[in-house]
Short mmCIF file of C-alpha atoms and ligand atoms in Angstrom, two decimals:
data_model
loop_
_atom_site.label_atom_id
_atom_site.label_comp_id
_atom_site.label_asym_id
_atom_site.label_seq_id
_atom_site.Cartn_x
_atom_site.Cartn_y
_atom_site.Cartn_z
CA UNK A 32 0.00 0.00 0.00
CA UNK A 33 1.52 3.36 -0.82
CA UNK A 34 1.47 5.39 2.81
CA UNK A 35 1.29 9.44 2.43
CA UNK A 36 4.22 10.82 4.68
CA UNK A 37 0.98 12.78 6.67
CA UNK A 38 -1.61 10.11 8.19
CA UNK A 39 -4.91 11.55 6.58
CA UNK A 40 -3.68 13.65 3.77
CA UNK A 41 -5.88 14.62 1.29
CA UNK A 42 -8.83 11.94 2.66
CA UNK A 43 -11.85 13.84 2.84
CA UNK A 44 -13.55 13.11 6.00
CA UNK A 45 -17.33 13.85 7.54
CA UNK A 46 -17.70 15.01 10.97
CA UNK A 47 -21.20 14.31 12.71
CA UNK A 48 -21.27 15.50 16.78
CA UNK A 49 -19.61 18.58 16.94
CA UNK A 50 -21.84 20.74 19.76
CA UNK A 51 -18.99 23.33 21.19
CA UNK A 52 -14.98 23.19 21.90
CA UNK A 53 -15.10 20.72 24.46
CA UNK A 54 -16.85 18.42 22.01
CA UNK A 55 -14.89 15.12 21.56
CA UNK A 56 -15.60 15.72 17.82
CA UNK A 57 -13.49 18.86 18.39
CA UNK A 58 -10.64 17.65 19.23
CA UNK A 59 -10.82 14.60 16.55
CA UNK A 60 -11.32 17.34 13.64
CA UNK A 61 -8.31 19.47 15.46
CA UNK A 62 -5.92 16.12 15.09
CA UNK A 63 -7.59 15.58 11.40
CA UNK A 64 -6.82 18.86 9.86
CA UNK A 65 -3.34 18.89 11.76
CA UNK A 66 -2.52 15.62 9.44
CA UNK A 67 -3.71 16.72 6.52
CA UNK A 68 -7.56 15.57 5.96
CA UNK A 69 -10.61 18.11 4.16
CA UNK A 70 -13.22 17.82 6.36
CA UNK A 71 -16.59 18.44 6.33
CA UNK A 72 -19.24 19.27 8.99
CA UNK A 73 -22.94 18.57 10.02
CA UNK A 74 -24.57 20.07 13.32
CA UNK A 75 -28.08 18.83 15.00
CA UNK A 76 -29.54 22.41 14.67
CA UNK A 77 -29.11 25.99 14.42
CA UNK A 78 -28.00 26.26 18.22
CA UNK A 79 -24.80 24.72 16.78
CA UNK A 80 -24.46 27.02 13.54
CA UNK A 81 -22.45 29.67 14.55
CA UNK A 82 -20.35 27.66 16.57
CA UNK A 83 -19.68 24.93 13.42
CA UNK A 84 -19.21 28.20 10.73
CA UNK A 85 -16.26 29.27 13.21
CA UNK A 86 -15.02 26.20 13.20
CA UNK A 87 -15.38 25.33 10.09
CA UNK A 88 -13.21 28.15 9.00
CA UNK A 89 -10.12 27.74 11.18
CA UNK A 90 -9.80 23.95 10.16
CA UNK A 91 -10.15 24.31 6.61
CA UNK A 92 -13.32 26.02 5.70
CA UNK A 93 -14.87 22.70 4.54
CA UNK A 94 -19.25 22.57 3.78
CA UNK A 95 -21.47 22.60 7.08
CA UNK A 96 -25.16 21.04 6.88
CA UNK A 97 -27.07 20.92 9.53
CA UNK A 98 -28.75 17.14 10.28
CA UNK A 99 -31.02 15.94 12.80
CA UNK A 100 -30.07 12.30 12.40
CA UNK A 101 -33.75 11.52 13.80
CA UNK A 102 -34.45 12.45 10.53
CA UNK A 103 -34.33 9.95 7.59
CA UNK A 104 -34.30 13.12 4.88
CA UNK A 105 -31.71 15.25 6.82
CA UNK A 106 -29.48 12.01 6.74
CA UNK A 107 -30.02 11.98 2.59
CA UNK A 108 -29.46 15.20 2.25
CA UNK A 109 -26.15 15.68 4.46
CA UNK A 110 -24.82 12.36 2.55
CA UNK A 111 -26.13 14.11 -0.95
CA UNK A 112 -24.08 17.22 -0.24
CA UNK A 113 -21.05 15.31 0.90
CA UNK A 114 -21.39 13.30 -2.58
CA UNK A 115 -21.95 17.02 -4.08
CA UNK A 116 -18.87 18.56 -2.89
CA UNK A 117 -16.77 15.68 -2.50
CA UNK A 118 -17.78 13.28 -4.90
CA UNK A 119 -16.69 10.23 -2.71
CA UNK A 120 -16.31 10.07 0.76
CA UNK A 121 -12.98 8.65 2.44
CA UNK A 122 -14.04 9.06 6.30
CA UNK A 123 -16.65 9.07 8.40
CA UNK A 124 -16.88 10.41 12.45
CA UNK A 125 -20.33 9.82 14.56
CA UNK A 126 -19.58 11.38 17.74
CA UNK A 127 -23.32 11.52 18.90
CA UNK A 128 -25.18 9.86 21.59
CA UNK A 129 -27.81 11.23 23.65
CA UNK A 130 -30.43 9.90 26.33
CA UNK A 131 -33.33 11.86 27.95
CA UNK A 132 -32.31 12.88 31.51
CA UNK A 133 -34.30 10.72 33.28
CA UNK A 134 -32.88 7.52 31.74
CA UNK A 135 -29.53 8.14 33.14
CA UNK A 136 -30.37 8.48 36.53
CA UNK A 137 -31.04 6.39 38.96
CA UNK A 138 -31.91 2.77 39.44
CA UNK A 139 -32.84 1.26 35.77
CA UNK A 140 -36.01 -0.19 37.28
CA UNK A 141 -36.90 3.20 38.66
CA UNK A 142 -36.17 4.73 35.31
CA UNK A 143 -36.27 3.00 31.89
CA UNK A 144 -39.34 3.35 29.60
CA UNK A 145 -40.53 1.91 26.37
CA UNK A 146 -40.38 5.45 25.20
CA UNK A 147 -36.66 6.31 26.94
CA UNK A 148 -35.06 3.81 25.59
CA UNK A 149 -36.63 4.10 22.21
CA UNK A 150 -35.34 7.76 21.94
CA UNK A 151 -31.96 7.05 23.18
CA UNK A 152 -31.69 3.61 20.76
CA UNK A 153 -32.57 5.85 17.81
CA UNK A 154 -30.20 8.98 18.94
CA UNK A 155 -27.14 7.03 19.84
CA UNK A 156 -26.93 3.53 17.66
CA UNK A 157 -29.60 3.77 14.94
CA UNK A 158 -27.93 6.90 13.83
CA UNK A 159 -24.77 5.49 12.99
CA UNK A 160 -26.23 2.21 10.99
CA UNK A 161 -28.30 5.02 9.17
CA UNK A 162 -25.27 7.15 8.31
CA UNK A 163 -23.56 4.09 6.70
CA UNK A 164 -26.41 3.07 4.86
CA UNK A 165 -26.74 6.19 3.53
CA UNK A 166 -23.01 6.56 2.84
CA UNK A 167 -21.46 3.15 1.83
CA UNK A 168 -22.22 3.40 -1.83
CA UNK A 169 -20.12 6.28 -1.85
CA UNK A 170 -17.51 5.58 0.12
CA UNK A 171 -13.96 5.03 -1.46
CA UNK A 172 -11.55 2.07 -1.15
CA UNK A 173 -9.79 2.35 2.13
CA UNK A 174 -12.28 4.41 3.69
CA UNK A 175 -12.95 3.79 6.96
CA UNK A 176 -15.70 5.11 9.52
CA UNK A 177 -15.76 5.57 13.26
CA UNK A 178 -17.90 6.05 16.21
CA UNK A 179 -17.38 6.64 20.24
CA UNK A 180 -18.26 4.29 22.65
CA UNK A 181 -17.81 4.05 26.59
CA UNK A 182 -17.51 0.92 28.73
CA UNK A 183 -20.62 1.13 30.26
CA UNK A 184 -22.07 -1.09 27.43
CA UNK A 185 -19.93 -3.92 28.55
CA UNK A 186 -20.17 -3.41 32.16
CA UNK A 187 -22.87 -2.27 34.74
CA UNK A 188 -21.66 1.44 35.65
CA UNK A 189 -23.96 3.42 38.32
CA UNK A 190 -26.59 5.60 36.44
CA UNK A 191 -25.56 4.87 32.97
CA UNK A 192 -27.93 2.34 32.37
CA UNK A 193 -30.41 2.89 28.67
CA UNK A 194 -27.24 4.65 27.32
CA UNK A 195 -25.01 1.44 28.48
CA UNK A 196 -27.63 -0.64 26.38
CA UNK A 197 -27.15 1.64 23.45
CA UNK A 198 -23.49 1.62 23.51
CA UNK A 199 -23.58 -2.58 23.38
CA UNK A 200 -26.01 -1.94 20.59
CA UNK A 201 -23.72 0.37 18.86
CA UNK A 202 -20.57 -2.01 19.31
CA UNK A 203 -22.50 -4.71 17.74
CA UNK A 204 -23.33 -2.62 14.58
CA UNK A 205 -20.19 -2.04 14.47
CA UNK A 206 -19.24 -5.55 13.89
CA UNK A 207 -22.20 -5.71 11.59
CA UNK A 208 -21.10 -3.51 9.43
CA UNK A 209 -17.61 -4.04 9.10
CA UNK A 210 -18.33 -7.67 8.42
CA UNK A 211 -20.30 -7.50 5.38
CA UNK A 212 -18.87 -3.51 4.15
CA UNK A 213 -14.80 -5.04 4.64
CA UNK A 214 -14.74 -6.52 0.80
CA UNK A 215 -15.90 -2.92 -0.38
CA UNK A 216 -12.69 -1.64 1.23
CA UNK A 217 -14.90 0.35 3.84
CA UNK A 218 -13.64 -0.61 7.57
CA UNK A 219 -15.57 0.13 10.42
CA UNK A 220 -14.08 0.62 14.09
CA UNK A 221 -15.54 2.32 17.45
CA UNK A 222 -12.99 4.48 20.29
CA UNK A 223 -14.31 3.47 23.74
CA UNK A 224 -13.31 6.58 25.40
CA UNK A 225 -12.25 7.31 29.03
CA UNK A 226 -14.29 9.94 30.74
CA UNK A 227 -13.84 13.63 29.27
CA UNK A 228 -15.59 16.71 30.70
CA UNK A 229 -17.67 17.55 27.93
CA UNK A 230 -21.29 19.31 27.56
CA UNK A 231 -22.78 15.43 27.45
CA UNK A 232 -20.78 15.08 30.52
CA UNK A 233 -21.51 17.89 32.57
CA UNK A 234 -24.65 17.46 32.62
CA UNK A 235 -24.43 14.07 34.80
CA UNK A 236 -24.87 14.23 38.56
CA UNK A 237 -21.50 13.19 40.43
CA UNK A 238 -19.69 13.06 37.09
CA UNK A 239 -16.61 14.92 38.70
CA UNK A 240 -16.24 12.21 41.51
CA UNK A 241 -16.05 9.34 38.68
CA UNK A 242 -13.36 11.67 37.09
CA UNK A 243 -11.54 11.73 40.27
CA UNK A 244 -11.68 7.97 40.99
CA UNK A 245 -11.07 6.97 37.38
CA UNK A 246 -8.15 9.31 37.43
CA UNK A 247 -6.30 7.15 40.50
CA UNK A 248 -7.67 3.43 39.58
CA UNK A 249 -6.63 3.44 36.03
CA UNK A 250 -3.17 1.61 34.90
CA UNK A 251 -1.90 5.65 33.44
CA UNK A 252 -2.79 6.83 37.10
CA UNK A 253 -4.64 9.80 35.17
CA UNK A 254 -7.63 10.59 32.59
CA UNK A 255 -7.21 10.72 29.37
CA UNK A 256 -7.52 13.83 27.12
CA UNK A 257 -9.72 14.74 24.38
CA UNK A 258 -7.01 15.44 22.34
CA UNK A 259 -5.72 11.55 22.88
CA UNK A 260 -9.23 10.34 21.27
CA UNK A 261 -8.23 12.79 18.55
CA UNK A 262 -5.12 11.30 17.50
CA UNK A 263 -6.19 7.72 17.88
CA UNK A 264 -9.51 8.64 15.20
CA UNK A 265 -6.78 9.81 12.77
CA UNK A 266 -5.07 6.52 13.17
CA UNK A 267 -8.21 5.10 12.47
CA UNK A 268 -9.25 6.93 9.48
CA UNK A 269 -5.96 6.42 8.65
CA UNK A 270 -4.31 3.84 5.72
CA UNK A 271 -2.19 3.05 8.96
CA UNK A 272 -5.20 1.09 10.39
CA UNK A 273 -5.45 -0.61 7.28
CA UNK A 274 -5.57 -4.43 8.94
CA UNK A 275 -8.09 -3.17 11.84
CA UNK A 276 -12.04 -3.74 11.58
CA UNK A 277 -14.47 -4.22 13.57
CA UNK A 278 -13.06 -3.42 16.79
CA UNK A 279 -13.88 -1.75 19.69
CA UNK A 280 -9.86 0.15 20.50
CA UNK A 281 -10.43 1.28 24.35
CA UNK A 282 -8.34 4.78 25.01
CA UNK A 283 -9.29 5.03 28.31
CA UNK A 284 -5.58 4.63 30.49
CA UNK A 285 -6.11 1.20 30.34
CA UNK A 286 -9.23 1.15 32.95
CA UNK A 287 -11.07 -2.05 31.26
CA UNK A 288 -8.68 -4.74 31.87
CA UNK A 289 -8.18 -4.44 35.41
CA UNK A 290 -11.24 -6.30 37.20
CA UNK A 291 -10.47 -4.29 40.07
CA UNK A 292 -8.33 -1.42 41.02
CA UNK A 293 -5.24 -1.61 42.15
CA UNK A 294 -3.76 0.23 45.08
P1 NAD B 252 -21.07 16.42 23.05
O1 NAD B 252 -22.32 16.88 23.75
O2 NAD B 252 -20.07 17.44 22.76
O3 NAD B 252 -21.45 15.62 21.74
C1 NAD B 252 -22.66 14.95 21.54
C2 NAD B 252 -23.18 15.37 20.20
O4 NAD B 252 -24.34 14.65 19.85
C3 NAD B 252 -23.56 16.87 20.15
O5 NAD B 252 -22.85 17.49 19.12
C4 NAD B 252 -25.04 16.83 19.82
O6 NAD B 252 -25.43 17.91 19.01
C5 NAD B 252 -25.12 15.52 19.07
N1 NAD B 252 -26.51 15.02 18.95
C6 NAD B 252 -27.35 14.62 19.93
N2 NAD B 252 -28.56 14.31 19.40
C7 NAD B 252 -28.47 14.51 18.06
C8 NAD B 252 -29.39 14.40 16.97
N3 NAD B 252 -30.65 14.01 17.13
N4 NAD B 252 -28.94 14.71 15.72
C9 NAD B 252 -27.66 15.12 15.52
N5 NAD B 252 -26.76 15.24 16.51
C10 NAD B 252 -27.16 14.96 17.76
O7 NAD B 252 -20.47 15.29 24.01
P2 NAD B 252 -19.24 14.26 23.79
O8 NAD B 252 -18.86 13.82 25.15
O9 NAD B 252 -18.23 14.85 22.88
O10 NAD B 252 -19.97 13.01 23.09
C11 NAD B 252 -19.58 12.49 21.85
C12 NAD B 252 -19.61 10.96 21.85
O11 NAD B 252 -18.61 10.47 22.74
C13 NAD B 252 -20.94 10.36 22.33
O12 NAD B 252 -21.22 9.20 21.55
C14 NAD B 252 -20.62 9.94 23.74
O13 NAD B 252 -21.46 8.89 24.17
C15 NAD B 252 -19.19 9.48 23.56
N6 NAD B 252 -18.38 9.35 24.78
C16 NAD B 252 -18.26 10.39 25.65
C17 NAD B 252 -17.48 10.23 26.79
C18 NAD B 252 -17.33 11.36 27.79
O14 NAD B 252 -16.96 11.09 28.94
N7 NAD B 252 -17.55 12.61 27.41
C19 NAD B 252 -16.82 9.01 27.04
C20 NAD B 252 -16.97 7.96 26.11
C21 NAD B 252 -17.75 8.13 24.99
O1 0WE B 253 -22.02 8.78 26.66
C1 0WE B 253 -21.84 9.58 27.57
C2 0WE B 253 -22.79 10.73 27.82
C3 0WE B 253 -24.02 10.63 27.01
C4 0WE B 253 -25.18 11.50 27.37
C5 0WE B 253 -25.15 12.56 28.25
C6 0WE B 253 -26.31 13.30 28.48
C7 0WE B 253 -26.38 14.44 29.46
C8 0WE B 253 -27.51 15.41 29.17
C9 0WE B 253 -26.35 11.17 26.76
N1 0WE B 253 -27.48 11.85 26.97
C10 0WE B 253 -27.49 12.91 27.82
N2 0WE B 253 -28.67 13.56 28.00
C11 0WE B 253 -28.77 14.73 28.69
O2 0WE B 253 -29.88 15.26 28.88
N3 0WE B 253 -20.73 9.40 28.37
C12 0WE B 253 -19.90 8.25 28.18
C13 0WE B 253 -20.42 10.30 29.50
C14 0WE B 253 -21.07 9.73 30.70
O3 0WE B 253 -22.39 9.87 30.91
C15 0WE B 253 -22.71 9.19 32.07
C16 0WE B 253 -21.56 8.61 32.59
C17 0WE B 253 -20.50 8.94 31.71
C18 0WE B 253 -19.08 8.52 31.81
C19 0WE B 253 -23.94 9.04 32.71
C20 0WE B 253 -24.00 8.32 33.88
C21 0WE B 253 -22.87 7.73 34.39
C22 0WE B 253 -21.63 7.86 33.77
#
């Protein structure tokens, strides 16, 4: 395979998630554009425009669309202007998940409803099967397409509970996809990330403590950083990656192997 001397250059690379600076997504299009990719943008509503225009501009000044991805026609249209301005598609980033409040809180038999977990299902893992439905038939050879997962959809974790169940759904699709999109040269991979103070973040009750006590019981003896999610996306979306699909790659300090913490 011929390598380019910079990991991403040239690929031309979707971004779906990006809410404000502290957005994972952020930090992932920050590490793209560093190494060389064209990006593009899409935003889940005009709360978000300004903030994606700004963006936009000081890490390339690729298209923004705005897409709801509840919505089957703002999904065909983002993927329509991508095909527009791009003509193929080398990279895709779903850094989206979201749960109403009350189903990540609490007890899971005090809190989980049929219509709960139907919204958060949709929002965080139909999205992304959507995306590459939408997307596959114009996606290049050696493309490759990511999403961001967290632990809790492997293991019970306090409070996390219809979002843990959409994360294991997510990881699955993953598999799913890379399985039968692999002899189209599209591979398909998920980050389980460590936790980061973001807006999704900050909005959880106690979510500083679990920093804290992540931060001592992990093998690094620290959190991770946005920016380490970053570079390991551009690895992904990278022709460096080129063996690796259908994985979940943890970048969380090495938390998930220990069964318990060590002193
Ligand atoms: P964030 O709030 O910055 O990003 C979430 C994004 O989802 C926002 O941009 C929001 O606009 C978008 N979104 C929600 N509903 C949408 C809809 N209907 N249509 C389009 N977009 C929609 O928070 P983040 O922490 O950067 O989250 C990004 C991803 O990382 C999520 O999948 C999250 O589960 C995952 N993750 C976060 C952490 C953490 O600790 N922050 C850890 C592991 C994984
Ligand atoms: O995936 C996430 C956060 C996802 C999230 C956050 C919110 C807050 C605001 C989804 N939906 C909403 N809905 C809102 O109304 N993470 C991995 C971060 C996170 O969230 C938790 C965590 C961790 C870690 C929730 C409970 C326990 C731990």
């Amino acid at each position: 395979m011929n390598y380019n001397s910079s990991m991403v250059e040239g690929k031309k690379i979707l971004v779906v998630g990006l809410a404000n600076k502290y957005s994972i997504a952020a930090a992932i299009t920050k590490s793209l554009h560093k190494n060389g990719a064209q990006l593009g943008f899409s935003y889940q509503n005009e709360r978000f425009e300004k903030f994606i225009t700004e963006f936009s501009k000081e890490n390339g000044g690729g298209f923004t669309q705005v897409c709801d991805l509840a919505n089957d026609d703002d999904i065909k249209k983002l993927i329509a202007t991508a095909k527009k301005e791009w003509g193929q598609i080398d990279g895709i980033v779903h850094s989206v998940g979201f749960a109403p409040a009350d189903q990540i809180s609490g007890n899971i038999e005090d809190c989980i409803t049929r219509e709960g977990f139907k919204i958060t299902h949709d929002v965080s893992s139909y999205s992304f099967s959507a995306l590459l439905k939408e997307a596959h038939p114009f996606m290049s050879d050696n493309s490759s397409a990511i999403t961001l997962t967290y632990v809790g959809s492997q293991e019970a974790t306090p409070n996390y509970n219809v979002m843990g169940m959409a994360k294991a759904s997510l990881e699955a699709s993953v598999r799913y996809f890379a399985s039968t999109l692999g002899s189209k040269g599209i591979r398909v991979n998920s980050i389980s990330a460590g936790p980061i103070k973001t807006l999704a973040a900050s909005g959880i009750k106690g979510f500083k403590s679990m920093l804290n006590k992540h931060g001592v019981s992990t093998p690094l003896a620290r959190n991770i950083t946005a920016e380490e999610v970053g570079n390991t996306a551009t690895f992904l979306l990278s022709d460096m990656s080129s063996g690796i699909t259908g994985q979940t790659i943890y970048v969380d300090g090495g938390y998930n192997i220990q069964a318990i913490s060590f002193d």
